[in-house]
Short mmCIF file of C-alpha atoms (C1' of nucleotides) and ligand atoms in Angstrom, two decimals:
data_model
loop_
_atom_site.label_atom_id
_atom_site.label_comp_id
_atom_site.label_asym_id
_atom_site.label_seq_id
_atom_site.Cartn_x
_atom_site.Cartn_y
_atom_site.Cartn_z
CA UNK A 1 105.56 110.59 96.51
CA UNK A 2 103.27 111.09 99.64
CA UNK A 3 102.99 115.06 98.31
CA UNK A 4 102.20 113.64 94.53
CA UNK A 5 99.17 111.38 95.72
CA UNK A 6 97.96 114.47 97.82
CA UNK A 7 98.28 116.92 95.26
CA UNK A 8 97.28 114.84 92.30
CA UNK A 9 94.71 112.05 93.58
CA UNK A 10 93.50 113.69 97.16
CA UNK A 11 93.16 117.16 96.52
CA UNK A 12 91.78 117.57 93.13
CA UNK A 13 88.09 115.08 94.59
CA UNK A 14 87.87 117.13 98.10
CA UNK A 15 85.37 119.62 96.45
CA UNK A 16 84.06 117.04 94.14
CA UNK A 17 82.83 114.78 97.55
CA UNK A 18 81.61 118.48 99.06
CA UNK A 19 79.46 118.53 96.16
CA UNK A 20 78.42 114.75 95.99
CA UNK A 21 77.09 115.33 100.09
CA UNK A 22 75.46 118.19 99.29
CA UNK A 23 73.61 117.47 96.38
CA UNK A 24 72.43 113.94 98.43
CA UNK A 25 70.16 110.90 96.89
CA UNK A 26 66.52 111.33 96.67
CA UNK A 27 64.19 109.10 99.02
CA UNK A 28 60.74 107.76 98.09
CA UNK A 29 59.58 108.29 101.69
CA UNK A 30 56.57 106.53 101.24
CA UNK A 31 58.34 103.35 100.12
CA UNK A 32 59.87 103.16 103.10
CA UNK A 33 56.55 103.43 105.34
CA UNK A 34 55.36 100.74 103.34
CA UNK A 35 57.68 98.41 103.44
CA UNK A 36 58.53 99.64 107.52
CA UNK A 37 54.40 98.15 107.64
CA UNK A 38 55.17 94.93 105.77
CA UNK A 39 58.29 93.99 107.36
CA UNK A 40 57.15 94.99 111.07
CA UNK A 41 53.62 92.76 110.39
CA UNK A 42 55.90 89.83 109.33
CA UNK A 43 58.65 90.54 112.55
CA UNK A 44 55.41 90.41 115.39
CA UNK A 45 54.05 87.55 113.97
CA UNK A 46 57.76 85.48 114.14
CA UNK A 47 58.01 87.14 117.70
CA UNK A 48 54.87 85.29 118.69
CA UNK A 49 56.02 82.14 116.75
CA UNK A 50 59.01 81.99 118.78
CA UNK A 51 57.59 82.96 122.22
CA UNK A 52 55.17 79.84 121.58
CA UNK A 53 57.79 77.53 120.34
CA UNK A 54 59.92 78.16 123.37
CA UNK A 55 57.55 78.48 125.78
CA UNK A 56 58.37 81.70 127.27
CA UNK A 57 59.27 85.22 126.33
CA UNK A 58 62.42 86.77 126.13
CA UNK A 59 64.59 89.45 124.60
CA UNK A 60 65.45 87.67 120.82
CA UNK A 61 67.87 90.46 120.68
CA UNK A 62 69.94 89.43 123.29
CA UNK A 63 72.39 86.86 122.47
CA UNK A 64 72.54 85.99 126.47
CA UNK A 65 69.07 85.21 126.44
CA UNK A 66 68.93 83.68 123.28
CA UNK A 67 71.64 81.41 123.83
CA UNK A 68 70.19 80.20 127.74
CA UNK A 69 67.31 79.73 125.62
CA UNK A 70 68.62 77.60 123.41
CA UNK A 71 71.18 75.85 124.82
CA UNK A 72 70.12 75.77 128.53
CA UNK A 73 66.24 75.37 128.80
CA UNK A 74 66.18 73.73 125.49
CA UNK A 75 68.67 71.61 125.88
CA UNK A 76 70.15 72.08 121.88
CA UNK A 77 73.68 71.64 121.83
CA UNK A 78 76.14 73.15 120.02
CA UNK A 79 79.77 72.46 119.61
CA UNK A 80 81.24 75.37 120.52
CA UNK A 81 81.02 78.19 123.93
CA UNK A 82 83.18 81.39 123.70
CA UNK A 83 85.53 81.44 126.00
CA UNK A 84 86.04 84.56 127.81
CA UNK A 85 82.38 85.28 129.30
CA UNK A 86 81.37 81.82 129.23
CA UNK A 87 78.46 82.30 127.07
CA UNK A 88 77.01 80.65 123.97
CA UNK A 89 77.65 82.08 120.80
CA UNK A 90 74.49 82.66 118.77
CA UNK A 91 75.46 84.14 115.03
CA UNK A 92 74.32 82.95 112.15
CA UNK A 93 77.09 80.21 111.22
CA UNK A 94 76.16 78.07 114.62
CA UNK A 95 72.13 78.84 114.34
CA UNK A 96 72.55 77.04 110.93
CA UNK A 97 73.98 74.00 112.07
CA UNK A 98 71.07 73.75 114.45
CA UNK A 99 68.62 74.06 111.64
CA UNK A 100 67.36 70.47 111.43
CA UNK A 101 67.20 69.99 115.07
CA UNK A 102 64.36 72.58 116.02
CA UNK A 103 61.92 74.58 113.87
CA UNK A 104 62.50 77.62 116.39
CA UNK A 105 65.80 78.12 114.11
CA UNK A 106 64.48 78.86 111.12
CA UNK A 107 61.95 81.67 113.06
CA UNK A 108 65.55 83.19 114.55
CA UNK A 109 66.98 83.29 111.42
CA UNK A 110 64.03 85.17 109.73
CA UNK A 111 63.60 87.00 112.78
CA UNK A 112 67.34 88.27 112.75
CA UNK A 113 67.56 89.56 108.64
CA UNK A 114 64.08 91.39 109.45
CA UNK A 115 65.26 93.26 112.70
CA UNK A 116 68.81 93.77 110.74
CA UNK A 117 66.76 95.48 108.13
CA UNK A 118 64.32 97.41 109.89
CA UNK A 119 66.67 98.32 112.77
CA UNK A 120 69.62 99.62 110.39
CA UNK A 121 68.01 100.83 107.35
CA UNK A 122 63.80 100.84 106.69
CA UNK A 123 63.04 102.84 109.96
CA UNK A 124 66.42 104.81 109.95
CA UNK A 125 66.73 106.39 106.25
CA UNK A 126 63.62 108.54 106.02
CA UNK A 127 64.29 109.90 109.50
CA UNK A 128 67.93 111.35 108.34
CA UNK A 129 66.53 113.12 104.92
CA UNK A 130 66.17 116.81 104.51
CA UNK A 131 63.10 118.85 103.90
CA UNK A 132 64.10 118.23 100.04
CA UNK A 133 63.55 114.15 100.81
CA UNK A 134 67.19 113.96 99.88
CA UNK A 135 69.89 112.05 101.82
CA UNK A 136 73.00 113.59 102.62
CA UNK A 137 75.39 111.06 103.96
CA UNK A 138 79.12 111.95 105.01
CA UNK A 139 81.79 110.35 102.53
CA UNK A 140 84.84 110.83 104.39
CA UNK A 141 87.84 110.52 102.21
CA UNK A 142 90.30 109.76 104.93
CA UNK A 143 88.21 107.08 106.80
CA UNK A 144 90.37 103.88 106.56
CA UNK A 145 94.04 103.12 107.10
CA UNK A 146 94.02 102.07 103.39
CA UNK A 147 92.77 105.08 101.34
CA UNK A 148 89.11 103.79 101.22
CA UNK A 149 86.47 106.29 101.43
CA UNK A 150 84.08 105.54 104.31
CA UNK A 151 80.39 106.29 105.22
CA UNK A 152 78.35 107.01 108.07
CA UNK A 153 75.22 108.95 109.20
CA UNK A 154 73.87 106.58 107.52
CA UNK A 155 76.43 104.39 105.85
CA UNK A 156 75.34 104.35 102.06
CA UNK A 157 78.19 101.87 101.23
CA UNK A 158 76.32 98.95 103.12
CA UNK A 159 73.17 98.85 101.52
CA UNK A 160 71.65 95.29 101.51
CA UNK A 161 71.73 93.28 98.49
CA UNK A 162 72.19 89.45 98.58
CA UNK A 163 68.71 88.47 99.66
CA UNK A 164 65.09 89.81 98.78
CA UNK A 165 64.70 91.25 101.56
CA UNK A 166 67.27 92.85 101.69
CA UNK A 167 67.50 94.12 98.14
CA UNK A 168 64.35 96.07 98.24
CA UNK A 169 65.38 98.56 100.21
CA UNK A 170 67.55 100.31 96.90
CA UNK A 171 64.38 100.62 95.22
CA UNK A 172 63.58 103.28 97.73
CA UNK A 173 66.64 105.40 96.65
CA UNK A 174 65.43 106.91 93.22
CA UNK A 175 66.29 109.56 90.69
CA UNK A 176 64.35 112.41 90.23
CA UNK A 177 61.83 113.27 87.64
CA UNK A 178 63.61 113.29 83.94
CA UNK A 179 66.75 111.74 85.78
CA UNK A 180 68.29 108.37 85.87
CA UNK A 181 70.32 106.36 88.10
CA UNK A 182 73.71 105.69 86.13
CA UNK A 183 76.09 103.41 88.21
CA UNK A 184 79.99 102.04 87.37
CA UNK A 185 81.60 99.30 89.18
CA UNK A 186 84.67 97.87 88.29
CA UNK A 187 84.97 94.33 87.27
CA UNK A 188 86.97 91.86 89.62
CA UNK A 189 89.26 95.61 91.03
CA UNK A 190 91.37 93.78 93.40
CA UNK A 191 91.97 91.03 91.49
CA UNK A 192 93.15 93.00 88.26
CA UNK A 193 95.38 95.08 90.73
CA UNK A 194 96.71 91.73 92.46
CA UNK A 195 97.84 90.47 89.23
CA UNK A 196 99.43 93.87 87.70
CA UNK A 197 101.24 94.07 90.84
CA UNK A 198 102.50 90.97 91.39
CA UNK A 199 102.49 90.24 87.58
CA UNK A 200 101.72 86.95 87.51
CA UNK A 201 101.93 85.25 83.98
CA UNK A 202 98.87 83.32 84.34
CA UNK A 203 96.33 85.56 86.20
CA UNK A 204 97.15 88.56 83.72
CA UNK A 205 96.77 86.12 80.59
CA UNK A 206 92.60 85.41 82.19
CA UNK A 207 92.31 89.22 82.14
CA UNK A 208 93.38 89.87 78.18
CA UNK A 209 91.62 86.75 77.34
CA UNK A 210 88.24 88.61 78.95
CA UNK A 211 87.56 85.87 81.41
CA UNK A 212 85.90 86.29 84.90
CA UNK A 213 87.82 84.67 87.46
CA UNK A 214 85.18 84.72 90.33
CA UNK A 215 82.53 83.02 88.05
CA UNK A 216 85.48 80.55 86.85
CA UNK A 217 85.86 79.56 90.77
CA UNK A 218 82.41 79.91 91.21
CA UNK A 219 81.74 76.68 88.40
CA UNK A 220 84.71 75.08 89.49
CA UNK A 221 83.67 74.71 93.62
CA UNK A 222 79.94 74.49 92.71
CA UNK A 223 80.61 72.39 89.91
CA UNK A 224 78.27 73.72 87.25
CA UNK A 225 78.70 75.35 83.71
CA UNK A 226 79.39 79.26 83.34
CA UNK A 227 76.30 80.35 82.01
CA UNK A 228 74.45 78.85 85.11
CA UNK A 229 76.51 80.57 87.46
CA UNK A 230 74.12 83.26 89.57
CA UNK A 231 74.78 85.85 91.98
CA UNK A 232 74.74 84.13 94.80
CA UNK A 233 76.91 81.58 93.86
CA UNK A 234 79.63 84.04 92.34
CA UNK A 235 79.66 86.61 96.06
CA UNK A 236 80.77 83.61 97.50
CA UNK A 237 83.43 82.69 95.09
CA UNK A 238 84.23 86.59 95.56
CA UNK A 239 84.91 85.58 99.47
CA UNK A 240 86.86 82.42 98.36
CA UNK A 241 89.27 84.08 96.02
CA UNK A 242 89.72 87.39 98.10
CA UNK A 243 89.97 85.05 101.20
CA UNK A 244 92.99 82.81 100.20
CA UNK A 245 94.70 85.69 98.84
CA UNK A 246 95.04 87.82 102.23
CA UNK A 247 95.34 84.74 104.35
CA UNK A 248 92.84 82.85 104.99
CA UNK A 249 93.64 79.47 106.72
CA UNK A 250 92.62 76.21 105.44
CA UNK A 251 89.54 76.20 108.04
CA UNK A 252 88.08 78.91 106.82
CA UNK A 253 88.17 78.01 103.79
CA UNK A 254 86.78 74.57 104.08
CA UNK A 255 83.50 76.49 105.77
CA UNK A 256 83.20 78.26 102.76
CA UNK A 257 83.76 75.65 100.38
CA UNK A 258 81.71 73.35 101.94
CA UNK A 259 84.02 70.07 101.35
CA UNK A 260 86.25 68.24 103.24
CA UNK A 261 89.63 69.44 105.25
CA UNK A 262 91.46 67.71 102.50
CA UNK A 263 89.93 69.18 99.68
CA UNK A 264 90.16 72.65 101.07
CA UNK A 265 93.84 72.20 101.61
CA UNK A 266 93.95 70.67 98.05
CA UNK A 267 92.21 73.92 96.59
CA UNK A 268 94.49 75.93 98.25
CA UNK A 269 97.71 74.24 97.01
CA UNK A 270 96.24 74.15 93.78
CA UNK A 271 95.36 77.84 94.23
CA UNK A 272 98.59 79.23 94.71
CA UNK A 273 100.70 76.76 91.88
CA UNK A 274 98.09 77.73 89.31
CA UNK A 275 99.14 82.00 90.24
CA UNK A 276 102.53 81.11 91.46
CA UNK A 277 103.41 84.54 90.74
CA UNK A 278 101.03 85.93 92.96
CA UNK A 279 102.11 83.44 95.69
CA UNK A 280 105.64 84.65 95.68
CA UNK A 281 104.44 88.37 95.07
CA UNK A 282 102.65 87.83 98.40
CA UNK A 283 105.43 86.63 100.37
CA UNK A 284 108.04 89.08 98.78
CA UNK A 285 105.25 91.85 100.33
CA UNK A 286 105.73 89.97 104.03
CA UNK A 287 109.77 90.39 103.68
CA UNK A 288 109.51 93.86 102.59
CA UNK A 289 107.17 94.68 105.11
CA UNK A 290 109.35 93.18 107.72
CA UNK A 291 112.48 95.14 107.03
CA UNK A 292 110.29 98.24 105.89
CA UNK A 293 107.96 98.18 108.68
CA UNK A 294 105.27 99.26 106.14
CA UNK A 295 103.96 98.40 102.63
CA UNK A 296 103.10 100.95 100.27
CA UNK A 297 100.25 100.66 97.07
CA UNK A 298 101.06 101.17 93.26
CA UNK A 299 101.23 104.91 93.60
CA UNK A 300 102.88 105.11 97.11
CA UNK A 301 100.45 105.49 99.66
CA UNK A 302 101.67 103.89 102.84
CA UNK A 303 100.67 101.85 105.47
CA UNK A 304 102.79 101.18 108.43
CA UNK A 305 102.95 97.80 110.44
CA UNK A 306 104.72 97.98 114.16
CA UNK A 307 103.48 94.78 114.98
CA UNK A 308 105.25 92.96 111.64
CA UNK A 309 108.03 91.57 113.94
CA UNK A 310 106.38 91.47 116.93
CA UNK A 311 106.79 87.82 118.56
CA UNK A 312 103.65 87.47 119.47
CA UNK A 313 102.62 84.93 116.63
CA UNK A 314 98.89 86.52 116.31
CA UNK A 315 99.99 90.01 116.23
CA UNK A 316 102.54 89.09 113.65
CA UNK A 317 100.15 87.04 111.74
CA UNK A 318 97.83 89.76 111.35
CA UNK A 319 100.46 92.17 110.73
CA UNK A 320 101.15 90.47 107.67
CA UNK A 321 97.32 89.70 106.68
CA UNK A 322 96.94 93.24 106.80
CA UNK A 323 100.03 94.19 105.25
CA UNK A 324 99.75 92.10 102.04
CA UNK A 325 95.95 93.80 101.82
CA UNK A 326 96.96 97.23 102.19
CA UNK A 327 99.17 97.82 98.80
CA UNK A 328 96.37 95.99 96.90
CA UNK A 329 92.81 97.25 97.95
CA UNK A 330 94.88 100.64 98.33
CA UNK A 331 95.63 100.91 95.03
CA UNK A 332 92.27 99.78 93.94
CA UNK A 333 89.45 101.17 95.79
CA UNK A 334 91.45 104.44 96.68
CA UNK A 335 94.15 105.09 94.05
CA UNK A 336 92.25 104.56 91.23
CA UNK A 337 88.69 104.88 92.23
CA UNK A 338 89.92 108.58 93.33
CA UNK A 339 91.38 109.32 90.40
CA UNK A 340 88.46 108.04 88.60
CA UNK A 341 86.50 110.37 90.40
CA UNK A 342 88.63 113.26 89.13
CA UNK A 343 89.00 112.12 85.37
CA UNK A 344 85.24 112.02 85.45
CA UNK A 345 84.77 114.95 86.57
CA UNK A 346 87.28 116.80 84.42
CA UNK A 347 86.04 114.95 81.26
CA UNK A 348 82.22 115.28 82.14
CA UNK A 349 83.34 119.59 82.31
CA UNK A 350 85.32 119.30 79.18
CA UNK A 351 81.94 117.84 77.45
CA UNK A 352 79.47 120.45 79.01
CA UNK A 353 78.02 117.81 80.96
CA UNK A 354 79.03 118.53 84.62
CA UNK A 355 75.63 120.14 85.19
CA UNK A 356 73.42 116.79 83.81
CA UNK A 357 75.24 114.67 85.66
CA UNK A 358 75.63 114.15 89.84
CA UNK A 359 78.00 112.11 91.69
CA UNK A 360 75.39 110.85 94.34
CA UNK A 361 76.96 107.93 95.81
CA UNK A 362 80.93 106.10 96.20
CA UNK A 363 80.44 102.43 97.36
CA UNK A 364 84.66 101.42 96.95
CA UNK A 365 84.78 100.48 93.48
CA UNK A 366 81.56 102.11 92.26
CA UNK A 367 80.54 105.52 91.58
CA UNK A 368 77.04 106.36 90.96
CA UNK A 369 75.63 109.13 89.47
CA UNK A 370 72.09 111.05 88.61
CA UNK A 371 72.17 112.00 85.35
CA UNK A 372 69.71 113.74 82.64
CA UNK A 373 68.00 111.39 80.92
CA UNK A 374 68.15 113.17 77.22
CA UNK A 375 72.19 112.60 78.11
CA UNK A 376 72.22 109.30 79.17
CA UNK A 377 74.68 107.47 76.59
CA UNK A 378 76.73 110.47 76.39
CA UNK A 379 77.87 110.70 79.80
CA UNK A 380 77.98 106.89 80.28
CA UNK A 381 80.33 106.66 77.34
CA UNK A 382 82.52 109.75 78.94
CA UNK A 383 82.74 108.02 82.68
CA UNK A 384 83.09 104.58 81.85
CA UNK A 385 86.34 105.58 79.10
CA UNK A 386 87.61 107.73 82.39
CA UNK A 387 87.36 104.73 84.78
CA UNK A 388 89.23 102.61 82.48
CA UNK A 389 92.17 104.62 81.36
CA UNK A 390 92.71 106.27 84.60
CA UNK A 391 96.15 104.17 84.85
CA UNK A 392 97.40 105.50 81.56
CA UNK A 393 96.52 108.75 82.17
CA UNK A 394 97.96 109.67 85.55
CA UNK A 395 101.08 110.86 86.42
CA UNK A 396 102.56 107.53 86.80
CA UNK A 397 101.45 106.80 82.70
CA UNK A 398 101.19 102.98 83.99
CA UNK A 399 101.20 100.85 81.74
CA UNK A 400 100.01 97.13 81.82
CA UNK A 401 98.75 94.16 80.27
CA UNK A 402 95.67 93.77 82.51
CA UNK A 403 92.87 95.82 81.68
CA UNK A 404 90.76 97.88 83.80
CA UNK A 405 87.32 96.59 82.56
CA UNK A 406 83.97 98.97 84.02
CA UNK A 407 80.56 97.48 83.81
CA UNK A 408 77.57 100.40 84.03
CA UNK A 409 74.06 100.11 84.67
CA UNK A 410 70.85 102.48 85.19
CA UNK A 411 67.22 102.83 86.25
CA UNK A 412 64.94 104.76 87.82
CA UNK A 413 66.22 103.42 91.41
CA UNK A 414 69.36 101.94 93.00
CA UNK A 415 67.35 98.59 93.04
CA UNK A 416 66.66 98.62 89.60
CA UNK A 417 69.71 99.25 87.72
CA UNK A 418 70.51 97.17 85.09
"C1'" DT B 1 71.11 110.45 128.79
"C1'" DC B 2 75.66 109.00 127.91
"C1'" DT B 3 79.83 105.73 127.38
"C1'" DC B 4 81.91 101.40 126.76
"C1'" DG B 5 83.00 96.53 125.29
"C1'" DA B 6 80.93 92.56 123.41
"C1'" DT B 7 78.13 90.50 120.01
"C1'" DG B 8 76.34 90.30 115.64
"C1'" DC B 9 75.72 91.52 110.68
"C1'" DC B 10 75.27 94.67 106.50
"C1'" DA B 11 78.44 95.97 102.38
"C1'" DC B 12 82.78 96.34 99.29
"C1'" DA C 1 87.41 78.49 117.95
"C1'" DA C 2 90.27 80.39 115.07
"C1'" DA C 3 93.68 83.90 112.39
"C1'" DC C 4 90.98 86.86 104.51
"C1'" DG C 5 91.03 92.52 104.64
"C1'" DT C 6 88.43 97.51 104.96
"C1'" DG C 7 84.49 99.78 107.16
"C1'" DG C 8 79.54 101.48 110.15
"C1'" DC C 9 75.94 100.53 113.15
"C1'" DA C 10 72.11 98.38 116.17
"C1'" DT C 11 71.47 96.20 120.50
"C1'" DC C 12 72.45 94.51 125.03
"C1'" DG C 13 74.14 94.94 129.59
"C1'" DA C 14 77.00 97.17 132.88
"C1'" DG C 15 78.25 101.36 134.58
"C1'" DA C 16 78.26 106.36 135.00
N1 LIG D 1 89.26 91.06 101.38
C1 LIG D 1 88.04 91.18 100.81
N2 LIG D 1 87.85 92.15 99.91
C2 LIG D 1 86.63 92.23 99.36
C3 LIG D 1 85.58 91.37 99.69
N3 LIG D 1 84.49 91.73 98.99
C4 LIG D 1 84.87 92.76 98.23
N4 LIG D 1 86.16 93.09 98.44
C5 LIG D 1 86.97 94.11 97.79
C6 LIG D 1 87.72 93.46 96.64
C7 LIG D 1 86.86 93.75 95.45
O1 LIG D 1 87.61 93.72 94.26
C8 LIG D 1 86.37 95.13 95.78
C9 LIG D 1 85.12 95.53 95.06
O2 LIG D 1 84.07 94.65 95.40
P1 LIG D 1 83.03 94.14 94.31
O3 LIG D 1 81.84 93.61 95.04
O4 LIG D 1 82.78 95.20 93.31
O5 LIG D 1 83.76 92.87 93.67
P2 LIG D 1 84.72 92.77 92.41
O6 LIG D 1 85.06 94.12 91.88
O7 LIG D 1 85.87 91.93 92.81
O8 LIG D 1 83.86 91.93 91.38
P3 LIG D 1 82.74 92.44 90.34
O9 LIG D 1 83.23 92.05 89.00
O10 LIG D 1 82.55 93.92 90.51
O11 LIG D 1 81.48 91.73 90.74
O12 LIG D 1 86.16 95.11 97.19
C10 LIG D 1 85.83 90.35 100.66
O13 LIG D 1 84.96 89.54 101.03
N5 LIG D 1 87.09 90.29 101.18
MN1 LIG D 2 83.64 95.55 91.31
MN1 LIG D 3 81.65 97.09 93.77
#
DNA sequence: TCTCGATGCCAC
DNA sequence: AAACGTGGCATCGAGA
């Protein structure tokens, strides 16, 4: 099995990713000095605003000295210290609840996404491109314990895209002149894989009906129709669903639906009745794990778990968190996102399109590729049918009731692509 | 100049 | 507070 997903999933992408690094994703350089101007402008002028409000200067960057800040000489409170060091914990989540209390908050908060951005990604990019204003990042395709592809130097699969801000910084990746941006991304991966593997009755029937279950929990928490459901609402009904189904205690999800302790525990009951199939799926994965001492995804890549009868209840308890996740973002983001890769690539050389089209970037569940303009629909059409049959097709010749459903986009930048 | 752990935050 | 999972990376502060 383990020489089968080497052979027929691993080996077959190694040059494939070679290629994909070396070809790299154009820049627009000057973009990026802009918008390093804009955002720097904007980040002195809520340095001053803070200095003033708190009547002295400090490090903002320093979590010490932003929480004595805070807590100490301003006397805000908060309800909660970390333990070990003994200081005050200043992320996001806590700064929030302060909000109301003092206007210095809202300067942190704006201060923090601007340093974020600048720091990681608008002063970083243009420095690492080649003389060709390309990018070459490193996709390694053993960088997780779970088959995922990483990235690093930079990381391309962390890009920014739930705020403004943020989002602008894909317009400064770009396709060349007489080329296009073409992206794929599959629709709700781990989901579809959670309920072909665990075959639940009801979860499977939302897939062949065509539905979208994030956007369903998305009008059900926020309590508004479908077609008003927007991005931001539906990421965090993403972090809802994906959250309950590797573990997440009733806490955390009452932070992230916003309710009461009751109704959290309610939603989660609820949950898990509605997919009772995936509930006892889930727990059949804990027992096998347990006597197995590892879990293993739809094509057999394995994960072991020496802590899975440990009796040290949190080392146990994330044994199993991590050992239900393993078999299903496994098979999802590196089964058949790999294979993907090498159907496309196969199919795209079968049509005499391999040299109009570029793999330029993996983000998990996406590929995205340069492509020809002139050749636009024709290699859309050729990727997206080798994304979505990739089950049927491999060795395995899966068959299932859920289908693998790929939405595609393009533009003229990573921003842009609609 | 480097390493390290801690903190914090970006994405999928 | 915490105990959805998988990552990479900037910064601080202590220590070489
Ligand atoms: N455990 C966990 N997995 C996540 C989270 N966000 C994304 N993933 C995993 C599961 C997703 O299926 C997969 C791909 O992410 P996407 O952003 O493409 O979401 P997804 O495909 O579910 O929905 P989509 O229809 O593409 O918008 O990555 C998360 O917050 N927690
Ligand atoms: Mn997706
Ligand atoms: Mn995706």
């Amino acid at each position: 099995k383990l020489d089968k997903i080497y052979e027929e999933i691993e080996k077959p992408i190694i040059h494939i990713i070679k290629k994909m690094q070396d070809y790299g994703i154009l820049i627009d350089k000057k973009y990026f000095e802009n918008l390093s101007k804009g955002y720097h402008k904007e980040l002195d002028k809520l340095t001053d605003k803070i200095y003033k409000i708190a009547g002295l200067e400090f490090n903002i960057n320093s979590p010490k000295q932003l929480g004595e800040v805070l807590f100490d000489k301003m006397g805000m409170k908060s309800s909660k210290k970390k333990n070990s060091n003994g200081s005050f914990s200043t992320k996001v989540s806590v700064l929030e609840e302060l909000e109301e209390n003092n206007p210095i908050i809202k300067e942190i908060l704006a201060y923090r996404e601007l340093q974020k951005l600048l720091s990681t990604y608008i002063d970083v990019i243009p420095k690492m491109t080649g003389e060709d204003d390309r990018l070459h990042a490193k996709f390694l395709q053993n960088g997780t314990t779970t088959g995922r592809f990483s990235s690093q130097d930079p990381n391309l699969q962390n890009l920014p895209i739930k705020t403004e801000l943020g989002k602008r910084i894909r317009n400064g990746f770009i396709a060349g002149k007489g080329y296009k941006l073409l992206t794929f991304d599959y629709s709700q991966i781990e989901l579809r894989v959670a309920a072909m593997l665990s075959g639940d009755k009801k979860m499977t029937q939302i897939f062949c009906d065509g539905k979208d279950i994030h956007s369903g929990v998305a009008s059900f928490v926020f309590g508004v129709p479908l077609e008003k459901i927007d991005g931001e609402m539906r990421r965090k009904a993403k972090v809802i669903n994906f959250g309950i189904i590797y573990g997440m205690g009733v806490s955390s999800l009452r932070k992230s639906l916003g309710g009461t302790r009751e109704e959290a525990q309610k939603f989660y009951d609820n949950y898990f009745n509605q997919f009772s199939g995936l509930r006892d799926y889930l727990e059949g994965v804990k027992v096998f794990a347990m006597k197995q001492v590892y879990t293993e995804t739809l094509f057999g890549r394995r994960r072991y778990f020496p802590n899975i009868n440990s009796r040290i209840p949190f080392l146990k308890n994330m044994a199993e968190r991590t050992a239900i996740n393993a078999p299903i973002q496994g098979t999802a983001t590196a089964d058949i996102i790999k294979l993907a890769i090498r159907y496309s690539e196969e199919d795209l050389k079968n049509a005499d399109l391999l040299n109009k089209a570029h793999l330029v970037l993996q983000i998990h569940d996406e590929l995205v590729y340069e492509v020809e303009e002139g050749f636009l629909m024709e290699i859309e059409k050729v990727i997206k049918n080798a994304m979505q049959t990739v089950l049927e097709r491999s060795y395995l010749h899966y068959k299932t009731n859920v289908p693998l459903i790929v939405h595609s986009g393009f533009g003229d930048n990573f921003g842009e692509v609609k």
